[in-house]
mmCIF file of C-alpha atoms in Angstrom:
data_model
loop_
_atom_site.group_PDB
_atom_site.id
_atom_site.type_symbol
_atom_site.label_atom_id
_atom_site.label_comp_id
_atom_site.label_asym_id
_atom_site.label_seq_id
_atom_site.Cartn_x
_atom_site.Cartn_y
_atom_site.Cartn_z
ATOM 1 C CA MET A 32 -12.811 -58.088 7.075
ATOM 2 C CA SER A 33 -9.547 -56.993 5.447
ATOM 3 C CA GLU A 34 -7.875 -53.791 6.560
ATOM 4 C CA ASN A 35 -8.801 -52.237 3.201
ATOM 5 C CA ALA A 36 -12.553 -52.614 3.583
ATOM 6 C CA TRP A 37 -13.519 -49.547 5.581
ATOM 7 C CA PRO A 38 -17.190 -48.875 6.306
ATOM 8 C CA ALA A 39 -18.717 -46.799 3.522
ATOM 9 C CA GLU A 40 -20.064 -44.197 5.962
ATOM 10 C CA TRP A 41 -16.535 -43.522 7.266
ATOM 11 C CA LEU A 42 -15.187 -43.153 3.729
ATOM 12 C CA ARG A 43 -17.905 -40.669 2.747
ATOM 13 C CA GLY A 44 -16.503 -38.081 5.137
ATOM 14 C CA VAL A 45 -12.824 -38.487 4.429
ATOM 15 C CA LEU A 46 -12.874 -39.225 0.714
ATOM 16 C CA GLU A 47 -12.787 -35.652 -0.565
ATOM 17 C CA PRO A 48 -9.733 -34.635 1.521
ATOM 18 C CA CYS A 49 -7.971 -37.841 0.440
ATOM 19 C CA VAL A 50 -8.667 -37.212 -3.259
ATOM 20 C CA LEU A 51 -7.526 -33.586 -2.872
ATOM 21 C CA ARG A 52 -4.346 -34.879 -1.234
ATOM 22 C CA VAL A 53 -3.593 -37.264 -4.127
ATOM 23 C CA LEU A 54 -4.123 -34.372 -6.568
ATOM 24 C CA ALA A 55 -1.734 -32.201 -4.555
ATOM 25 C CA ASP A 56 1.078 -34.434 -5.929
ATOM 26 C CA GLY A 57 0.211 -33.382 -9.490
ATOM 27 C CA PRO A 58 -2.547 -33.611 -12.129
ATOM 28 C CA THR A 59 -3.867 -37.113 -12.722
ATOM 29 C CA TYR A 60 -6.953 -39.017 -13.924
ATOM 30 C CA GLY A 61 -9.727 -40.916 -12.150
ATOM 31 C CA TYR A 62 -8.458 -44.475 -12.393
ATOM 32 C CA ALA A 63 -4.961 -43.428 -11.253
ATOM 33 C CA ILE A 64 -6.523 -41.686 -8.220
ATOM 34 C CA ALA A 65 -8.439 -44.878 -7.367
ATOM 35 C CA GLU A 66 -5.228 -46.944 -7.709
ATOM 36 C CA ARG A 67 -3.229 -44.548 -5.563
ATOM 37 C CA LEU A 68 -5.826 -44.547 -2.773
ATOM 38 C CA ALA A 69 -5.956 -48.364 -2.898
ATOM 39 C CA ASP A 70 -2.136 -48.521 -2.620
ATOM 40 C CA LEU A 71 -2.298 -46.166 0.366
ATOM 41 C CA GLY A 72 -4.692 -48.540 2.129
ATOM 42 C CA LEU A 73 -8.039 -46.793 1.690
ATOM 43 C CA GLY A 74 -9.481 -49.725 -0.279
ATOM 44 C CA ARG A 75 -10.692 -49.987 -3.854
ATOM 45 C CA LEU A 76 -13.076 -47.158 -4.704
ATOM 46 C CA LYS A 77 -15.915 -47.770 -7.114
ATOM 47 C CA GLY A 78 -16.080 -45.503 -10.174
ATOM 48 C CA GLY A 79 -19.654 -44.743 -9.148
ATOM 49 C CA THR A 80 -18.309 -43.158 -5.944
ATOM 50 C CA LEU A 81 -15.193 -41.441 -7.290
ATOM 51 C CA TYR A 82 -16.411 -39.662 -10.431
ATOM 52 C CA PRO A 83 -19.479 -37.931 -8.957
ATOM 53 C CA LEU A 84 -17.103 -36.614 -6.243
ATOM 54 C CA LEU A 85 -14.637 -35.377 -8.883
ATOM 55 C CA GLY A 86 -17.555 -33.719 -10.696
ATOM 56 C CA ARG A 87 -18.608 -31.926 -7.501
ATOM 57 C CA MET A 88 -15.006 -30.823 -6.929
ATOM 58 C CA GLU A 89 -14.963 -29.414 -10.469
ATOM 59 C CA SER A 90 -18.234 -27.518 -9.836
ATOM 60 C CA SER A 91 -16.782 -26.162 -6.580
ATOM 61 C CA GLY A 92 -13.724 -24.871 -8.447
ATOM 62 C CA TYR A 93 -11.300 -27.146 -6.545
ATOM 63 C CA VAL A 94 -10.017 -28.709 -9.772
ATOM 64 C CA THR A 95 -9.717 -27.879 -13.461
ATOM 65 C CA VAL A 96 -10.021 -30.613 -16.081
ATOM 66 C CA GLU A 97 -8.289 -31.395 -19.345
ATOM 67 C CA TRP A 98 -8.688 -34.339 -21.723
ATOM 68 C CA ARG A 99 -5.380 -35.826 -22.830
ATOM 69 C CA ALA A 100 -5.125 -38.330 -25.676
ATOM 70 C CA GLY A 101 -4.303 -41.888 -24.589
ATOM 71 C CA ALA A 102 -1.710 -44.099 -26.299
ATOM 72 C CA GLY A 103 -3.947 -46.367 -28.379
ATOM 73 C CA GLY A 104 -6.692 -46.525 -25.755
ATOM 74 C CA PRO A 105 -9.300 -43.875 -24.972
ATOM 75 C CA GLY A 106 -8.219 -40.423 -23.833
ATOM 76 C CA ARG A 107 -8.121 -39.611 -20.139
ATOM 77 C CA LYS A 108 -9.639 -36.752 -18.216
ATOM 78 C CA PHE A 109 -6.945 -35.185 -16.033
ATOM 79 C CA TYR A 110 -7.817 -33.268 -12.889
ATOM 80 C CA GLU A 111 -5.543 -30.520 -11.617
ATOM 81 C CA LEU A 112 -5.811 -28.872 -8.211
ATOM 82 C CA THR A 113 -6.582 -25.119 -8.199
ATOM 83 C CA GLU A 114 -5.640 -22.619 -5.496
ATOM 84 C CA ALA A 115 -9.147 -23.003 -4.068
ATOM 85 C CA GLY A 116 -8.553 -26.766 -3.989
ATOM 86 C CA ARG A 117 -5.260 -26.328 -2.101
ATOM 87 C CA THR A 118 -6.973 -24.085 0.439
ATOM 88 C CA ALA A 119 -9.786 -26.646 0.835
ATOM 89 C CA LEU A 120 -7.200 -29.402 1.342
ATOM 90 C CA ALA A 121 -5.296 -27.431 4.009
ATOM 91 C CA ASP A 122 -8.549 -26.620 5.781
ATOM 92 C CA ALA A 123 -9.846 -30.197 5.628
ATOM 93 C CA THR A 124 -6.494 -31.603 6.803
ATOM 94 C CA ALA A 125 -6.443 -29.360 9.882
ATOM 95 C CA ARG A 126 -10.093 -30.148 10.708
ATOM 96 C CA TRP A 127 -9.600 -33.866 10.161
ATOM 97 C CA GLU A 128 -6.625 -33.880 12.551
ATOM 98 C CA GLN A 129 -8.749 -32.272 15.249
ATOM 99 C CA PHE A 130 -11.532 -34.735 14.527
ATOM 100 C CA THR A 131 -9.321 -37.831 14.751
ATOM 101 C CA THR A 132 -7.678 -36.525 17.941
ATOM 102 C CA THR A 133 -11.121 -36.089 19.425
ATOM 103 C CA THR A 134 -12.436 -39.475 18.349
ATOM 104 C CA ARG A 135 -9.226 -41.227 19.475
ATOM 105 C CA SER A 136 -9.549 -39.721 22.926
ATOM 106 C CA ILE A 137 -13.207 -40.761 23.100
ATOM 107 C CA LEU A 138 -12.448 -44.316 22.022
ATOM 108 C CA ALA A 139 -9.301 -44.769 24.118
ATOM 109 C CA PRO A 140 -9.525 -47.201 27.089
ATOM 110 C CA ALA A 141 -10.332 -45.309 30.315
ATOM 111 C CA ALA A 142 -6.785 -45.688 31.717
ATOM 112 C CA ASP A 143 -5.264 -44.006 28.635
ATOM 113 C CA ARG A 144 -7.570 -41.027 28.570
ATOM 114 C CA PRO A 145 -5.686 -37.762 28.849
ATOM 115 C CA ASP A 146 -8.511 -36.041 30.717
ATOM 116 C CA PRO A 147 -9.988 -37.275 33.980
ATOM 117 C CA THR A 148 -13.295 -38.996 33.371
ATOM 118 C CA PRO A 149 -16.351 -37.967 35.373
ATOM 119 C CA GLU A 150 -16.937 -40.102 38.403
ATOM 120 C CA VAL A 151 -19.177 -43.035 37.814
ATOM 121 C CA LEU A 152 -21.494 -43.988 40.621
ATOM 122 C CA MET B 236 -30.512 -37.529 -34.279
ATOM 123 C CA ALA B 237 -30.369 -39.982 -37.150
ATOM 124 C CA HIS B 238 -27.037 -38.724 -38.481
ATOM 125 C CA ALA B 239 -25.231 -38.601 -35.130
ATOM 126 C CA PRO B 240 -22.910 -41.487 -34.275
ATOM 127 C CA ASP B 241 -24.443 -44.257 -32.187
ATOM 128 C CA PRO B 242 -23.460 -43.653 -28.521
ATOM 129 C CA THR B 243 -22.536 -47.319 -28.053
ATOM 130 C CA SER B 244 -19.856 -46.958 -30.770
ATOM 131 C CA LEU B 245 -18.428 -44.028 -28.782
ATOM 132 C CA ALA B 246 -17.747 -46.268 -25.782
ATOM 133 C CA PRO B 247 -16.213 -49.488 -27.144
ATOM 134 C CA HIS B 248 -15.326 -50.918 -23.709
ATOM 135 C CA LEU B 249 -18.855 -50.730 -22.348
ATOM 136 C CA ASP B 250 -21.941 -52.884 -22.521
ATOM 137 C CA ALA B 251 -24.332 -51.389 -25.116
ATOM 138 C CA ALA B 252 -27.420 -51.747 -22.905
ATOM 139 C CA TRP B 253 -25.681 -49.910 -20.037
ATOM 140 C CA VAL B 254 -24.652 -47.099 -22.421
ATOM 141 C CA ASP B 255 -28.192 -46.825 -23.832
ATOM 142 C CA ASP B 256 -29.773 -46.540 -20.386
ATOM 143 C CA PHE B 257 -27.135 -44.032 -19.263
ATOM 144 C CA VAL B 258 -27.531 -41.809 -22.347
ATOM 145 C CA VAL B 259 -31.345 -41.941 -22.284
ATOM 146 C CA ARG B 260 -31.367 -40.994 -18.608
ATOM 147 C CA LEU B 261 -29.120 -37.970 -19.204
ATOM 148 C CA ARG B 262 -31.157 -36.982 -22.283
ATOM 149 C CA LEU B 263 -34.293 -37.054 -20.112
ATOM 150 C CA ARG B 264 -32.505 -34.747 -17.677
ATOM 151 C CA ASP B 265 -31.835 -32.395 -20.651
ATOM 152 C CA VAL B 266 -28.065 -32.664 -20.262
ATOM 153 C CA PRO B 267 -26.293 -31.273 -23.376
ATOM 154 C CA GLY B 268 -24.771 -33.847 -25.761
ATOM 155 C CA ASP B 269 -21.167 -32.802 -25.185
ATOM 156 C CA ARG B 270 -21.549 -33.242 -21.395
ATOM 157 C CA ILE B 271 -23.051 -36.696 -21.961
ATOM 158 C CA GLY B 272 -20.105 -37.603 -24.220
ATOM 159 C CA ASP B 273 -17.653 -36.366 -21.599
ATOM 160 C CA ALA B 274 -19.223 -38.482 -18.835
ATOM 161 C CA LEU B 275 -19.458 -41.510 -21.133
ATOM 162 C CA ALA B 276 -15.803 -41.228 -22.221
ATOM 163 C CA GLU B 277 -14.731 -41.121 -18.576
ATOM 164 C CA VAL B 278 -16.658 -44.318 -17.767
ATOM 165 C CA ASP B 279 -15.183 -45.957 -20.880
ATOM 166 C CA ALA B 280 -11.616 -44.943 -19.964
ATOM 167 C CA HIS B 281 -12.065 -46.192 -16.381
ATOM 168 C CA CYS B 282 -13.400 -49.576 -17.510
ATOM 169 C CA ALA B 283 -10.636 -49.898 -20.144
ATOM 170 C CA ASP B 284 -8.041 -49.325 -17.383
ATOM 171 C CA SER B 285 -9.630 -51.421 -14.639
ATOM 172 C CA GLY B 286 -10.979 -54.265 -16.766
ATOM 173 C CA GLU B 287 -14.308 -54.016 -14.930
ATOM 174 C CA THR B 288 -17.705 -53.818 -16.609
ATOM 175 C CA ALA B 289 -19.607 -50.557 -16.285
ATOM 176 C CA LEU B 290 -22.145 -52.308 -14.049
ATOM 177 C CA GLU B 291 -19.417 -53.528 -11.671
ATOM 178 C CA ALA B 292 -17.602 -50.199 -11.421
ATOM 179 C CA PHE B 293 -20.490 -47.740 -11.719
ATOM 180 C CA GLY B 294 -23.564 -49.740 -10.759
ATOM 181 C CA ASP B 295 -26.993 -49.061 -12.181
ATOM 182 C CA PRO B 296 -26.702 -46.638 -15.180
ATOM 183 C CA THR B 297 -29.703 -44.486 -14.232
ATOM 184 C CA GLY B 298 -28.522 -44.165 -10.628
ATOM 185 C CA TYR B 299 -25.030 -43.220 -11.778
ATOM 186 C CA ALA B 300 -26.439 -40.708 -14.316
ATOM 187 C CA ASP B 301 -28.475 -39.064 -11.539
ATOM 188 C CA SER B 302 -25.534 -39.011 -9.110
ATOM 189 C CA LEU B 303 -23.424 -36.960 -11.544
ATOM 190 C CA ASP B 304 -25.870 -34.069 -11.133
ATOM 191 C CA LEU B 305 -24.945 -32.622 -14.540
ATOM 192 C CA PRO B 306 -26.454 -29.259 -15.582
ATOM 193 C CA SER B 307 -29.702 -29.433 -17.545
ATOM 194 C CA GLU B 308 -30.280 -27.173 -20.546
ATOM 195 C CA PRO B 309 -33.731 -27.939 -21.985
ATOM 196 C CA ASP B 310 -34.166 -27.052 -25.680
ATOM 197 C CA GLU B 311 -37.802 -25.939 -25.394
ATOM 198 C CA ALA B 312 -37.649 -23.820 -28.562
ATOM 199 C CA GLY B 313 -36.318 -26.769 -30.591
ATOM 200 C CA VAL B 314 -39.133 -29.054 -29.407
ATOM 201 C CA ARG B 315 -41.763 -26.434 -30.183
ATOM 202 C CA ARG B 316 -40.347 -25.757 -33.659
ATOM 203 C CA THR B 317 -40.332 -29.494 -34.453
ATOM 204 C CA LEU B 318 -43.970 -29.803 -33.405
ATOM 205 C CA VAL B 319 -45.070 -26.629 -35.252
ATOM 206 C CA GLY B 320 -43.394 -28.115 -38.343
ATOM 207 C CA SER B 321 -45.366 -31.342 -37.829
ATOM 208 C CA GLY B 322 -48.621 -29.392 -37.401
ATOM 209 C CA LEU B 323 -48.121 -27.497 -40.683
ATOM 210 C CA GLN B 324 -47.290 -30.709 -42.533
ATOM 211 C CA ILE B 325 -50.295 -32.590 -41.132
ATOM 212 C CA ALA B 326 -52.607 -29.776 -42.283
ATOM 213 C CA GLY B 327 -51.029 -29.970 -45.764
ATOM 214 C CA LEU B 328 -51.298 -33.757 -45.758
ATOM 215 C CA LEU B 329 -55.032 -33.645 -44.924
ATOM 216 C CA LEU B 330 -55.726 -31.010 -47.578
ATOM 217 C CA ALA B 331 -53.659 -32.203 -50.577
ATOM 218 C CA PRO B 332 -55.487 -35.469 -51.539
ATOM 219 C CA GLN B 333 -58.913 -33.800 -51.143
ATOM 220 C CA ALA B 334 -57.908 -30.878 -53.353
ATOM 221 C CA VAL B 335 -56.347 -33.114 -56.028
ATOM 222 C CA GLY B 336 -59.368 -35.449 -55.979
ATOM 223 C CA THR B 337 -61.718 -32.487 -56.427
ATOM 224 C CA LEU B 338 -59.601 -31.146 -59.289
ATOM 225 C CA ALA B 339 -59.942 -34.524 -61.053
ATOM 226 C CA THR B 340 -63.718 -34.657 -60.728
ATOM 227 C CA GLY B 341 -64.295 -30.930 -61.296
ATOM 228 C CA GLY B 342 -66.300 -28.600 -59.060
ATOM 229 C CA ARG B 343 -65.348 -26.789 -55.873
ATOM 230 C CA LEU B 344 -63.410 -28.172 -52.904
ATOM 231 C CA PRO B 345 -65.681 -28.504 -49.855
ATOM 232 C CA ILE B 346 -64.124 -27.741 -46.489
ATOM 233 C CA THR B 347 -66.099 -30.103 -44.229
ATOM 234 C CA ALA B 348 -66.840 -29.729 -40.539
ATOM 235 C CA GLY B 349 -65.200 -33.138 -40.026
ATOM 236 C CA ALA B 350 -61.915 -32.016 -41.646
ATOM 237 C CA VAL B 351 -61.844 -28.886 -39.504
ATOM 238 C CA THR B 352 -62.503 -31.041 -36.400
ATOM 239 C CA THR B 353 -59.760 -33.518 -37.286
ATOM 240 C CA LEU B 354 -57.293 -30.677 -37.834
ATOM 241 C CA ALA B 355 -58.289 -29.013 -34.548
ATOM 242 C CA VAL B 356 -57.906 -32.285 -32.601
ATOM 243 C CA THR B 357 -54.499 -32.938 -34.190
ATOM 244 C CA LEU B 358 -53.241 -29.441 -33.390
ATOM 245 C CA ALA B 359 -54.542 -29.759 -29.817
ATOM 246 C CA VAL B 360 -52.670 -33.057 -29.381
ATOM 247 C CA LEU B 361 -49.484 -31.489 -30.768
ATOM 248 C CA ALA B 362 -49.854 -28.508 -28.433
ATOM 249 C CA ALA B 363 -50.296 -30.899 -25.490
ATOM 250 C CA VAL B 364 -47.174 -32.828 -26.528
ATOM 251 C CA ALA B 365 -45.243 -29.549 -26.854
ATOM 252 C CA THR B 366 -46.292 -28.555 -23.336
ATOM 253 C CA TRP B 367 -45.804 -31.855 -21.527
ATOM 254 C CA HIS B 368 -43.233 -33.618 -23.749
ATOM 255 C CA ASP B 369 -40.828 -34.259 -20.892
ATOM 256 C CA GLN B 370 -43.271 -36.022 -18.585
ATOM 257 C CA LEU B 371 -44.818 -37.769 -21.586
ATOM 258 C CA LEU B 372 -41.466 -39.155 -22.728
ATOM 259 C CA ARG B 373 -40.764 -40.568 -19.265
ATOM 260 C CA HIS B 374 -44.107 -42.414 -19.262
ATOM 261 C CA VAL B 375 -43.622 -43.676 -22.825
ATOM 262 C CA LEU B 376 -40.135 -45.009 -22.019
ATOM 263 C CA ALA B 377 -41.428 -46.670 -18.856
ATOM 264 C CA ARG B 378 -44.299 -48.441 -20.690
ATOM 265 C CA PRO B 379 -43.683 -48.297 -24.442
ATOM 266 C CA TRP B 380 -46.349 -50.804 -25.513
ATOM 267 C CA PRO B 381 -49.509 -49.399 -23.914
ATOM 268 C CA TRP B 382 -48.462 -45.911 -25.026
ATOM 269 C CA SER B 383 -47.803 -47.000 -28.635
ATOM 270 C CA ILE B 384 -51.186 -48.704 -28.827
ATOM 271 C CA GLY B 385 -52.827 -45.635 -27.243
ATOM 272 C CA ALA B 386 -51.133 -43.291 -29.720
ATOM 273 C CA GLY B 387 -52.242 -45.498 -32.632
ATOM 274 C CA LEU B 388 -55.847 -45.508 -31.415
ATOM 275 C CA LEU B 389 -55.791 -41.729 -30.896
ATOM 276 C CA ALA B 390 -54.391 -41.158 -34.398
ATOM 277 C CA SER B 391 -57.084 -43.402 -35.911
ATOM 278 C CA ALA B 392 -59.843 -41.779 -33.861
ATOM 279 C CA SER B 393 -58.740 -38.285 -34.909
ATOM 280 C CA VAL B 394 -59.339 -39.089 -38.634
ATOM 281 C CA LEU B 395 -62.863 -40.383 -37.979
ATOM 282 C CA PRO B 396 -64.567 -36.946 -37.946
ATOM 283 C CA MET B 397 -63.047 -36.157 -41.361
ATOM 284 C CA LEU B 398 -64.342 -39.423 -42.806
ATOM 285 C CA LEU B 399 -67.792 -39.398 -41.196
ATOM 286 C CA TRP B 400 -68.844 -35.758 -40.771
ATOM 287 C CA GLU B 401 -69.141 -34.386 -44.288
ATOM 288 C CA SER B 402 -71.277 -31.264 -43.813
ATOM 289 C CA PRO B 403 -69.471 -28.480 -45.711
ATOM 290 C CA VAL B 404 -68.709 -25.251 -43.862
ATOM 291 C CA ALA B 405 -67.179 -23.538 -46.924
ATOM 292 C CA ASP B 406 -65.927 -24.329 -50.394
ATOM 293 C CA VAL B 407 -62.959 -23.048 -52.393
ATOM 294 C CA ASP B 408 -61.433 -23.497 -55.831
ATOM 295 C CA PRO B 409 -59.440 -26.772 -55.813
ATOM 296 C CA TRP B 410 -56.334 -24.920 -57.034
ATOM 297 C CA VAL B 411 -56.497 -22.734 -53.927
ATOM 298 C CA GLY B 412 -56.534 -25.947 -51.890
ATOM 299 C CA ILE B 413 -53.565 -27.388 -53.781
ATOM 300 C CA ILE B 414 -51.507 -24.206 -53.442
ATOM 301 C CA ALA B 415 -52.364 -23.988 -49.731
ATOM 302 C CA ALA B 416 -51.408 -27.661 -49.214
ATOM 303 C CA VAL B 417 -48.065 -27.217 -50.974
ATOM 304 C CA ALA B 418 -47.369 -24.038 -48.982
ATOM 305 C CA LEU B 419 -48.217 -25.776 -45.666
ATOM 306 C CA LEU B 420 -46.053 -28.793 -46.478
ATOM 307 C CA ALA B 421 -43.126 -26.617 -47.633
ATOM 308 C CA ALA B 422 -43.319 -24.373 -44.581
ATOM 309 C CA GLY B 423 -43.514 -27.485 -42.357
ATOM 310 C CA VAL B 424 -40.429 -29.008 -43.987
ATOM 311 C CA VAL B 425 -38.413 -25.801 -43.571
ATOM 312 C CA VAL B 426 -39.421 -25.282 -39.925
ATOM 313 C CA GLN B 427 -38.808 -28.917 -38.996
ATOM 314 C CA ALA B 428 -35.513 -29.227 -40.906
ATOM 315 C CA ARG B 429 -34.174 -26.168 -39.088
ATOM 316 C CA ALA B 430 -35.238 -27.512 -35.701
ATOM 317 C CA LEU B 431 -33.815 -31.011 -36.298
ATOM 318 C CA GLY B 432 -30.727 -29.874 -38.207
ATOM 319 C CA ALA B 433 -29.252 -28.036 -35.237
ATOM 320 C CA GLY B 434 -29.467 -31.214 -33.144
ATOM 321 C CA ASP B 435 -27.420 -32.022 -30.062
ATOM 322 C CA PRO B 436 -25.487 -35.238 -30.708
ATOM 323 C CA VAL B 437 -23.543 -37.041 -27.987
ATOM 324 C CA LEU B 438 -20.002 -35.755 -28.600
ATOM 325 C CA LEU B 439 -16.783 -37.229 -27.253
ATOM 326 C CA PRO B 440 -14.262 -34.781 -25.782
ATOM 327 C CA GLY B 441 -12.482 -32.929 -28.590
ATOM 328 C CA ALA B 442 -14.837 -34.297 -31.293
ATOM 329 C CA GLU B 443 -15.953 -31.939 -34.059
ATOM 330 C CA ARG B 444 -19.617 -30.994 -33.991
ATOM 331 C CA PRO B 445 -21.086 -32.467 -37.204
ATOM 332 C CA ALA B 446 -22.418 -29.942 -39.725
ATOM 333 C CA PRO B 447 -26.227 -29.552 -39.585
ATOM 334 C CA ARG B 448 -27.913 -31.808 -42.120
ATOM 335 C CA VAL B 449 -31.471 -32.198 -43.291
ATOM 336 C CA ASP B 450 -32.917 -35.232 -41.550
ATOM 337 C CA ALA B 451 -34.720 -37.595 -43.959
ATOM 338 C CA VAL B 452 -37.709 -37.702 -41.593
ATOM 339 C CA VAL B 453 -38.798 -34.188 -42.713
ATOM 340 C CA TRP B 454 -39.682 -35.604 -46.168
ATOM 341 C CA MET B 455 -41.984 -38.278 -44.764
ATOM 342 C CA MET B 456 -45.229 -36.277 -44.808
ATOM 343 C CA PRO B 457 -44.618 -34.574 -48.207
ATOM 344 C CA ALA B 458 -43.941 -38.045 -49.659
ATOM 345 C CA ALA B 459 -47.156 -39.368 -48.094
ATOM 346 C CA ALA B 460 -49.042 -36.339 -49.490
ATOM 347 C CA VAL B 461 -47.773 -37.079 -53.024
ATOM 348 C CA VAL B 462 -48.727 -40.766 -52.790
ATOM 349 C CA LEU B 463 -52.187 -40.070 -51.335
ATOM 350 C CA SER B 464 -52.844 -37.270 -53.857
ATOM 351 C CA ALA B 465 -51.879 -39.529 -56.788
ATOM 352 C CA PHE B 466 -54.190 -42.191 -55.370
ATOM 353 C CA ALA B 467 -57.016 -39.636 -54.995
ATOM 354 C CA TRP B 468 -56.465 -38.476 -58.616
ATOM 355 C CA PHE B 469 -56.721 -41.995 -60.083
ATOM 356 C CA VAL B 470 -59.707 -42.956 -57.925
ATOM 357 C CA ALA B 471 -61.565 -39.788 -58.959
ATOM 358 C CA ARG B 472 -60.885 -40.192 -62.715
#
């Protein structure tokens, strides 16, 4: 398994914060978001996963959308982060940090655990 | 709508069968045409950029259509108006040849029990379609052949009373029948043209909504009434 093929059930949880984070760098369109996340090591997202998520983010008011004409090709739908989206990103980032700290400490070998483990009989 | 652009021509980078299934699924969910066009254009743009087919990038079209969870805005009034228009035209179509035939032979136009029954059955079927059109359409799309044969048999069966049960319940001057038939057909055309003309075509982002036009289908029953009436006239003479 390559480092880019993460289990789908892991991605489901972290995908929205990651997409919000890409959009925090500026308005962009679906395929560019997928490319960016692939470059960052998250793996290649399917359109069938990405666009329903973008649609839900639009319904939640995290992004606004605008169609911009393409050069020769079809136009592209650009997504831009709203204030509500920035707040959601900050919130998700803080929560995700806590979550990964917790899971890392659970998964760490016994010798590396910061807290003393209960005695095992 | 007959005058709306074909959805497959709106998405040149996509497989036509995938587009058809996607659009039909969203239509069945009563998603407005401009939202369908928006979703379709996004799939098209993605596939143009990535070089993937829609099936590779988005999977099964019906599953993807459902996963978008787009808002549904059923046009119940439009469906009802279309069917009321059909009902008026069918009544005119049943009446016109009889009235013209009677005018040719002379005498009064009998209104038979069979004709009344046929009209009642037809109106009942239309009312049922108006009420359950959504569920009905799903079944028809799932199994088009048995449903087409069933609809053909039902249509044939509904004319049988008119042909076989000739006891008159009333009679009128044939001119009254002709005027009534013309009025029913005209009213049906107007009601149906208004309902169909508004339409809800699949529109790409930024596309102009086409001006309402009279769909040729509204002239089908008046044309049939003219042909059948002419036939009745020559047979009676």
